[in-house]
């Protein structure tokens, strides 16, 4: 029955047009154009044809595999229902083509998408019925090592990341179980070695980072010391300039104060002299006036006048001496 189905799947498919798509699935020559159909449209069309048990899916199936291998991940706009349809297509193709390369091609695509697309990983729910349907344990007895490795890696992946999958769900054959356990042990050993290598790398990186940090702290300390030295030198120069400026200001202020005091003294001496001279002149004038009005001139009056004249000369002489002292 499987051979009969596969022989029918090799037939030429008739022209197909997705009901919601504006892209034709075939060219005028009758072959599908990959660039003219989106991945989501291909999944939708192929899913419907497989659900209807259509036998004209071979060429569309090839388009599906090409798009899947080129994309590596489902488009961002893919809704959960389309993700489920994608998974169902791969399971159906793998189960219906048991013993043929197409089945392992479907398993390979499913395996790659489980690792690369989180949406496929979350929506995929393997169980015992599915494992029996895929019948993967029988592939472990084929001669092709690459295909056996693909199946072993896929089964180990399911055992590791899906807790509900047990050995008994996969097979009851002791030899197959031994191969799976051996592969899991190899995977575990590889993971341990990878972790050890990663740990060594982390330790080495940590040591390098510590050395870099130590060197960085030394450089920072030297840099701070240089900045401190430059700061001290700059502050010393600023202090010296300030002291020089202060001395110049104080000297200038002292000169200005002395000049002001000198001018003030000169002004006060000049005012005093002028007042005394004016007072003496007024006294002499009064005496002369009295002397002229007296009918008789006596010696005493003349003597007083002479004394006043001498006093005037003495004051004038003292005033000149004071002016010289001030100068």
mmCIF file of N, CA, C and O in Angstrom, residues 63-130:
data_model
loop_
_atom_site.group_PDB
_atom_site.id
_atom_site.type_symbol
_atom_site.label_atom_id
_atom_site.label_comp_id
_atom_site.label_asym_id
_atom_site.label_seq_id
_atom_site.Cartn_x
_atom_site.Cartn_y
_atom_site.Cartn_z
ATOM 1 N N UNK A 63 8.137 21.401 -3.329
ATOM 2 C CA UNK A 63 8.179 22.845 -3.078
ATOM 3 C C UNK A 63 8.203 23.123 -1.565
ATOM 4 O O UNK A 63 8.946 23.968 -1.071
ATOM 5 N N UNK A 64 7.406 22.363 -0.854
ATOM 6 C CA UNK A 64 7.347 22.504 0.606
ATOM 7 C C UNK A 64 8.727 22.265 1.231
ATOM 8 O O UNK A 64 9.198 23.052 2.070
ATOM 9 N N UNK A 65 9.386 21.176 0.829
ATOM 10 C CA UNK A 65 10.699 20.870 1.390
ATOM 11 C C UNK A 65 11.740 21.920 1.006
ATOM 12 O O UNK A 65 12.602 22.278 1.818
ATOM 13 N N UNK A 66 11.653 22.432 -0.208
ATOM 14 C CA UNK A 66 12.609 23.457 -0.622
ATOM 15 C C UNK A 66 12.425 24.734 0.200
ATOM 16 O O UNK A 66 13.388 25.333 0.686
ATOM 17 N N UNK A 67 11.168 25.145 0.362
ATOM 18 C CA UNK A 67 10.902 26.342 1.172
ATOM 19 C C UNK A 67 11.323 26.134 2.625
ATOM 20 O O UNK A 67 11.865 27.039 3.262
ATOM 21 N N UNK A 68 11.083 24.948 3.145
ATOM 22 C CA UNK A 68 11.451 24.655 4.537
ATOM 23 C C UNK A 68 12.962 24.689 4.718
ATOM 24 O O UNK A 68 13.470 25.256 5.695
ATOM 25 N N UNK A 69 13.693 24.087 3.786
ATOM 26 C CA UNK A 69 15.150 24.072 3.893
ATOM 27 C C UNK A 69 15.754 25.450 3.681
ATOM 28 O O UNK A 69 16.780 25.779 4.282
ATOM 29 N N UNK A 70 15.119 26.265 2.845
ATOM 30 C CA UNK A 70 15.638 27.616 2.608
ATOM 31 C C UNK A 70 15.335 28.556 3.763
ATOM 32 O O UNK A 70 16.129 29.443 4.086
ATOM 33 N N UNK A 71 14.201 28.369 4.412
ATOM 34 C CA UNK A 71 13.764 29.320 5.440
ATOM 35 C C UNK A 71 14.424 29.074 6.794
ATOM 36 O O UNK A 71 14.746 30.013 7.516
ATOM 37 N N UNK A 72 14.570 27.819 7.182
ATOM 38 C CA UNK A 72 15.140 27.439 8.486
ATOM 39 C C UNK A 72 14.226 27.781 9.659
ATOM 40 O O UNK A 72 14.342 27.209 10.733
ATOM 41 N N UNK A 73 13.334 28.742 9.484
ATOM 42 C CA UNK A 73 12.350 29.110 10.505
ATOM 43 C C UNK A 73 11.050 29.496 9.818
ATOM 44 O O UNK A 73 11.061 29.975 8.676
ATOM 45 N N UNK A 74 9.938 29.320 10.513
ATOM 46 C CA UNK A 74 8.661 29.753 9.963
ATOM 47 C C UNK A 74 8.587 31.272 9.956
ATOM 48 O O UNK A 74 9.200 31.929 10.803
ATOM 49 N N UNK A 75 7.841 31.871 9.015
ATOM 50 C CA UNK A 75 7.706 33.328 8.989
ATOM 51 C C UNK A 75 7.148 33.863 10.310
ATOM 52 O O UNK A 75 6.420 33.168 11.021
ATOM 53 N N UNK A 76 7.491 35.093 10.633
ATOM 54 C CA UNK A 76 7.055 35.698 11.898
ATOM 55 C C UNK A 76 5.540 35.802 11.994
ATOM 56 O O UNK A 76 4.973 35.773 13.087
ATOM 57 N N UNK A 77 4.880 35.934 10.843
ATOM 58 C CA UNK A 77 3.421 36.099 10.850
ATOM 59 C C UNK A 77 2.667 34.772 10.951
ATOM 60 O O UNK A 77 1.437 34.763 10.895
ATOM 61 N N UNK A 78 3.368 33.670 11.114
ATOM 62 C CA UNK A 78 2.712 32.358 11.157
ATOM 63 C C UNK A 78 1.879 32.229 12.428
ATOM 64 O O UNK A 78 2.380 32.447 13.531
ATOM 65 N N UNK A 79 0.608 31.861 12.268
ATOM 66 C CA UNK A 79 -0.255 31.682 13.441
ATOM 67 C C UNK A 79 -0.120 30.260 13.983
ATOM 68 O O UNK A 79 0.417 29.372 13.312
ATOM 69 N N UNK A 80 -0.595 30.007 15.198
ATOM 70 C CA UNK A 80 -0.441 28.671 15.809
ATOM 71 C C UNK A 80 -1.054 27.550 14.978
ATOM 72 O O UNK A 80 -0.518 26.439 14.940
ATOM 73 N N UNK A 81 -2.185 27.823 14.336
ATOM 74 C CA UNK A 81 -2.823 26.782 13.533
ATOM 75 C C UNK A 81 -1.930 26.360 12.366
ATOM 76 O O UNK A 81 -1.843 25.171 12.030
ATOM 77 N N UNK A 82 -1.249 27.338 11.750
ATOM 78 C CA UNK A 82 -0.341 27.021 10.652
ATOM 79 C C UNK A 82 0.878 26.257 11.155
ATOM 80 O O UNK A 82 1.395 25.363 10.471
ATOM 81 N N UNK A 83 1.336 26.586 12.366
ATOM 82 C CA UNK A 83 2.450 25.829 12.974
ATOM 83 C C UNK A 83 2.040 24.369 13.158
ATOM 84 O O UNK A 83 2.807 23.444 12.845
ATOM 85 N N UNK A 84 0.820 24.165 13.653
ATOM 86 C CA UNK A 84 0.323 22.787 13.816
ATOM 87 C C UNK A 84 0.233 22.075 12.477
ATOM 88 O O UNK A 84 0.560 20.880 12.370
ATOM 89 N N UNK A 85 -0.231 22.793 11.454
ATOM 90 C CA UNK A 85 -0.330 22.187 10.117
ATOM 91 C C UNK A 85 1.056 21.803 9.598
ATOM 92 O O UNK A 85 1.231 20.745 8.977
ATOM 93 N N UNK A 86 2.034 22.651 9.849
ATOM 94 C CA UNK A 86 3.414 22.367 9.434
ATOM 95 C C UNK A 86 3.910 21.079 10.086
ATOM 96 O O UNK A 86 4.484 20.201 9.415
ATOM 97 N N UNK A 87 3.679 20.955 11.399
ATOM 98 C CA UNK A 87 4.104 19.743 12.119
ATOM 99 C C UNK A 87 3.353 18.515 11.602
ATOM 100 O O UNK A 87 3.950 17.445 11.390
ATOM 101 N N UNK A 88 2.064 18.647 11.382
ATOM 102 C CA UNK A 88 1.259 17.520 10.895
ATOM 103 C C UNK A 88 1.726 17.049 9.520
ATOM 104 O O UNK A 88 1.721 15.833 9.229
ATOM 105 N N UNK A 89 2.094 17.999 8.654
ATOM 106 C CA UNK A 89 2.584 17.622 7.318
ATOM 107 C C UNK A 89 3.832 16.756 7.440
ATOM 108 O O UNK A 89 3.951 15.695 6.806
ATOM 109 N N UNK A 90 4.775 17.175 8.267
ATOM 110 C CA UNK A 90 6.026 16.427 8.417
ATOM 111 C C UNK A 90 5.775 15.039 9.005
ATOM 112 O O UNK A 90 6.376 14.050 8.559
ATOM 113 N N UNK A 91 4.896 14.970 10.005
ATOM 114 C CA UNK A 91 4.598 13.668 10.609
ATOM 115 C C UNK A 91 3.902 12.752 9.604
ATOM 116 O O UNK A 91 4.222 11.563 9.477
ATOM 117 N N UNK A 92 2.952 13.314 8.859
ATOM 118 C CA UNK A 92 2.223 12.520 7.870
ATOM 119 C C UNK A 92 3.148 12.005 6.777
ATOM 120 O O UNK A 92 3.094 10.820 6.395
ATOM 121 N N UNK A 93 4.002 12.890 6.266
ATOM 122 C CA UNK A 93 4.932 12.492 5.203
ATOM 123 C C UNK A 93 5.916 11.447 5.717
ATOM 124 O O UNK A 93 6.217 10.459 5.035
ATOM 125 N N UNK A 94 6.412 11.639 6.945
ATOM 126 C CA UNK A 94 7.370 10.688 7.507
ATOM 127 C C UNK A 94 6.729 9.324 7.722
ATOM 128 O O UNK A 94 7.362 8.273 7.482
ATOM 129 N N UNK A 95 5.474 9.312 8.178
ATOM 130 C CA UNK A 95 4.793 8.042 8.436
ATOM 131 C C UNK A 95 4.376 7.353 7.143
ATOM 132 O O UNK A 95 4.490 6.130 6.999
ATOM 133 N N UNK A 96 3.902 8.136 6.162
ATOM 134 C CA UNK A 96 3.390 7.547 4.919
ATOM 135 C C UNK A 96 4.504 7.064 4.004
ATOM 136 O O UNK A 96 4.270 6.202 3.144
ATOM 137 N N UNK A 97 5.712 7.587 4.174
ATOM 138 C CA UNK A 97 6.815 7.225 3.278
ATOM 139 C C UNK A 97 7.878 6.417 4.002
ATOM 140 O O UNK A 97 9.074 6.515 3.698
ATOM 141 N N UNK A 98 7.454 5.628 5.000
ATOM 142 C CA UNK A 98 8.405 4.825 5.754
ATOM 143 C C UNK A 98 9.217 3.939 4.815
ATOM 144 O O UNK A 98 8.671 3.257 3.947
ATOM 145 N N UNK A 99 10.529 3.987 5.015
ATOM 146 C CA UNK A 99 11.406 3.184 4.186
ATOM 147 C C UNK A 99 11.928 3.911 2.974
ATOM 148 O O UNK A 99 12.776 3.384 2.253
ATOM 149 N N UNK A 100 11.467 5.125 2.731
ATOM 150 C CA UNK A 100 11.896 5.910 1.593
ATOM 151 C C UNK A 100 12.652 7.157 2.070
ATOM 152 O O UNK A 100 12.461 7.626 3.207
ATOM 153 N N UNK A 101 13.510 7.731 1.220
ATOM 154 C CA UNK A 101 14.271 8.926 1.618
ATOM 155 C C UNK A 101 13.383 10.094 2.030
ATOM 156 O O UNK A 101 13.771 10.916 2.868
ATOM 157 N N UNK A 102 12.188 10.175 1.457
ATOM 158 C CA UNK A 102 11.286 11.278 1.798
ATOM 159 C C UNK A 102 10.942 11.280 3.279
ATOM 160 O O UNK A 102 10.799 12.342 3.900
ATOM 161 N N UNK A 103 10.807 10.119 3.893
ATOM 162 C CA UNK A 103 10.472 10.037 5.305
ATOM 163 C C UNK A 103 11.573 10.644 6.162
ATOM 164 O O UNK A 103 11.314 11.440 7.075
ATOM 165 N N UNK A 104 12.818 10.277 5.859
ATOM 166 C CA UNK A 104 13.938 10.831 6.627
ATOM 167 C C UNK A 104 14.130 12.314 6.328
ATOM 168 O O UNK A 104 14.593 13.069 7.192
ATOM 169 N N UNK A 105 13.763 12.732 5.123
ATOM 170 C CA UNK A 105 13.811 14.155 4.805
ATOM 171 C C UNK A 105 12.841 14.928 5.697
ATOM 172 O O UNK A 105 13.164 16.010 6.225
ATOM 173 N N UNK A 106 11.649 14.356 5.904
ATOM 174 C CA UNK A 106 10.664 14.997 6.783
ATOM 175 C C UNK A 106 11.152 15.020 8.231
ATOM 176 O O UNK A 106 10.991 16.009 8.946
ATOM 177 N N UNK A 107 11.756 13.899 8.676
ATOM 178 C CA UNK A 107 12.290 13.846 10.041
ATOM 179 C C UNK A 107 13.399 14.885 10.218
ATOM 180 O O UNK A 107 13.479 15.570 11.244
ATOM 181 N N UNK A 108 14.249 15.017 9.218
ATOM 182 C CA UNK A 108 15.350 15.981 9.282
ATOM 183 C C UNK A 108 14.819 17.407 9.400
ATOM 184 O O UNK A 108 15.299 18.204 10.213
ATOM 185 N N UNK A 109 13.806 17.741 8.568
ATOM 186 C CA UNK A 109 13.222 19.088 8.630
ATOM 187 C C UNK A 109 12.584 19.343 9.996
ATOM 188 O O UNK A 109 12.767 20.403 10.608
ATOM 189 N N UNK A 110 11.837 18.368 10.496
ATOM 190 C CA UNK A 110 11.212 18.513 11.817
ATOM 191 C C UNK A 110 12.268 18.703 12.895
ATOM 192 O O UNK A 110 12.120 19.562 13.778
ATOM 193 N N UNK A 111 13.347 17.936 12.834
ATOM 194 C CA UNK A 111 14.430 18.029 13.811
ATOM 195 C C UNK A 111 15.071 19.421 13.778
ATOM 196 O O UNK A 111 15.296 20.049 14.827
ATOM 197 N N UNK A 112 15.334 19.919 12.585
ATOM 198 C CA UNK A 112 15.958 21.241 12.455
ATOM 199 C C UNK A 112 15.048 22.344 12.985
ATOM 200 O O UNK A 112 15.505 23.264 13.687
ATOM 201 N N UNK A 113 13.764 22.257 12.703
ATOM 202 C CA UNK A 113 12.842 23.294 13.153
ATOM 203 C C UNK A 113 12.588 23.212 14.653
ATOM 204 O O UNK A 113 12.327 24.233 15.300
ATOM 205 N N UNK A 114 12.633 22.019 15.232
ATOM 206 C CA UNK A 114 12.510 21.898 16.691
ATOM 207 C C UNK A 114 13.664 22.612 17.388
ATOM 208 O O UNK A 114 13.498 23.175 18.476
ATOM 209 N N UNK A 115 14.836 22.609 16.760
ATOM 210 C CA UNK A 115 16.005 23.250 17.363
ATOM 211 C C UNK A 115 16.077 24.738 17.063
ATOM 212 O O UNK A 115 16.619 25.505 17.873
ATOM 213 N N UNK A 116 15.525 25.163 15.934
ATOM 214 C CA UNK A 116 15.717 26.562 15.525
ATOM 215 C C UNK A 116 14.488 27.448 15.719
ATOM 216 O O UNK A 116 14.619 28.669 15.762
ATOM 217 N N UNK A 117 13.290 26.861 15.849
ATOM 218 C CA UNK A 117 12.067 27.665 15.946
ATOM 219 C C UNK A 117 11.341 27.303 17.253
ATOM 220 O O UNK A 117 10.832 26.187 17.412
ATOM 221 N N UNK A 118 11.294 28.235 18.172
ATOM 222 C CA UNK A 118 10.680 27.976 19.482
ATOM 223 C C UNK A 118 9.183 27.688 19.368
ATOM 224 O O UNK A 118 8.620 26.958 20.188
ATOM 225 N N UNK A 119 8.528 28.255 18.349
ATOM 226 C CA UNK A 119 7.088 28.009 18.188
ATOM 227 C C UNK A 119 6.829 26.549 17.823
ATOM 228 O O UNK A 119 5.895 25.928 18.332
ATOM 229 N N UNK A 120 7.654 25.985 16.939
ATOM 230 C CA UNK A 120 7.511 24.575 16.574
ATOM 231 C C UNK A 120 7.824 23.698 17.776
ATOM 232 O O UNK A 120 7.125 22.708 18.042
ATOM 233 N N UNK A 121 8.853 24.078 18.549
ATOM 234 C CA UNK A 121 9.227 23.294 19.733
ATOM 235 C C UNK A 121 8.085 23.259 20.749
ATOM 236 O O UNK A 121 7.803 22.212 21.337
ATOM 237 N N UNK A 122 7.429 24.398 20.954
ATOM 238 C CA UNK A 122 6.346 24.454 21.947
ATOM 239 C C UNK A 122 5.084 23.737 21.463
ATOM 240 O O UNK A 122 4.367 23.126 22.264
ATOM 241 N N UNK A 123 4.801 23.788 20.164
ATOM 242 C CA UNK A 123 3.564 23.196 19.639
ATOM 243 C C UNK A 123 3.707 21.691 19.379
ATOM 244 O O UNK A 123 2.696 21.005 19.247
ATOM 245 N N UNK A 124 4.921 21.206 19.314
ATOM 246 C CA UNK A 124 5.137 19.781 19.047
ATOM 247 C C UNK A 124 4.928 18.986 20.341
ATOM 248 O O UNK A 124 5.570 19.253 21.354
ATOM 249 N N UNK A 125 4.022 18.021 20.320
ATOM 250 C CA UNK A 125 3.696 17.239 21.516
ATOM 251 C C UNK A 125 3.813 15.744 21.190
ATOM 252 O O UNK A 125 2.830 15.082 20.865
ATOM 253 N N UNK A 126 5.009 15.201 21.294
ATOM 254 C CA UNK A 126 5.189 13.774 20.973
ATOM 255 C C UNK A 126 4.598 12.879 22.063
ATOM 256 O O UNK A 126 4.530 13.248 23.229
ATOM 257 N N UNK A 127 4.165 11.700 21.651
ATOM 258 C CA UNK A 127 3.630 10.711 22.592
ATOM 259 C C UNK A 127 3.918 9.313 22.043
ATOM 260 O O UNK A 127 4.548 9.152 20.987
ATOM 261 N N UNK A 128 3.447 8.316 22.764
ATOM 262 C CA UNK A 128 3.719 6.939 22.372
ATOM 263 C C UNK A 128 3.092 6.604 21.025
ATOM 264 O O UNK A 128 3.715 5.948 20.185
ATOM 265 N N UNK A 129 1.858 7.062 20.794
ATOM 266 C CA UNK A 129 1.185 6.781 19.526
ATOM 267 C C UNK A 129 1.960 7.373 18.348
ATOM 268 O O UNK A 129 2.095 6.744 17.289
ATOM 269 N N UNK A 130 2.495 8.591 18.553
ATOM 270 C CA UNK A 130 3.257 9.223 17.483
ATOM 271 C C UNK A 130 4.544 8.449 17.203
ATOM 272 O O UNK A 130 4.910 8.236 16.035
#
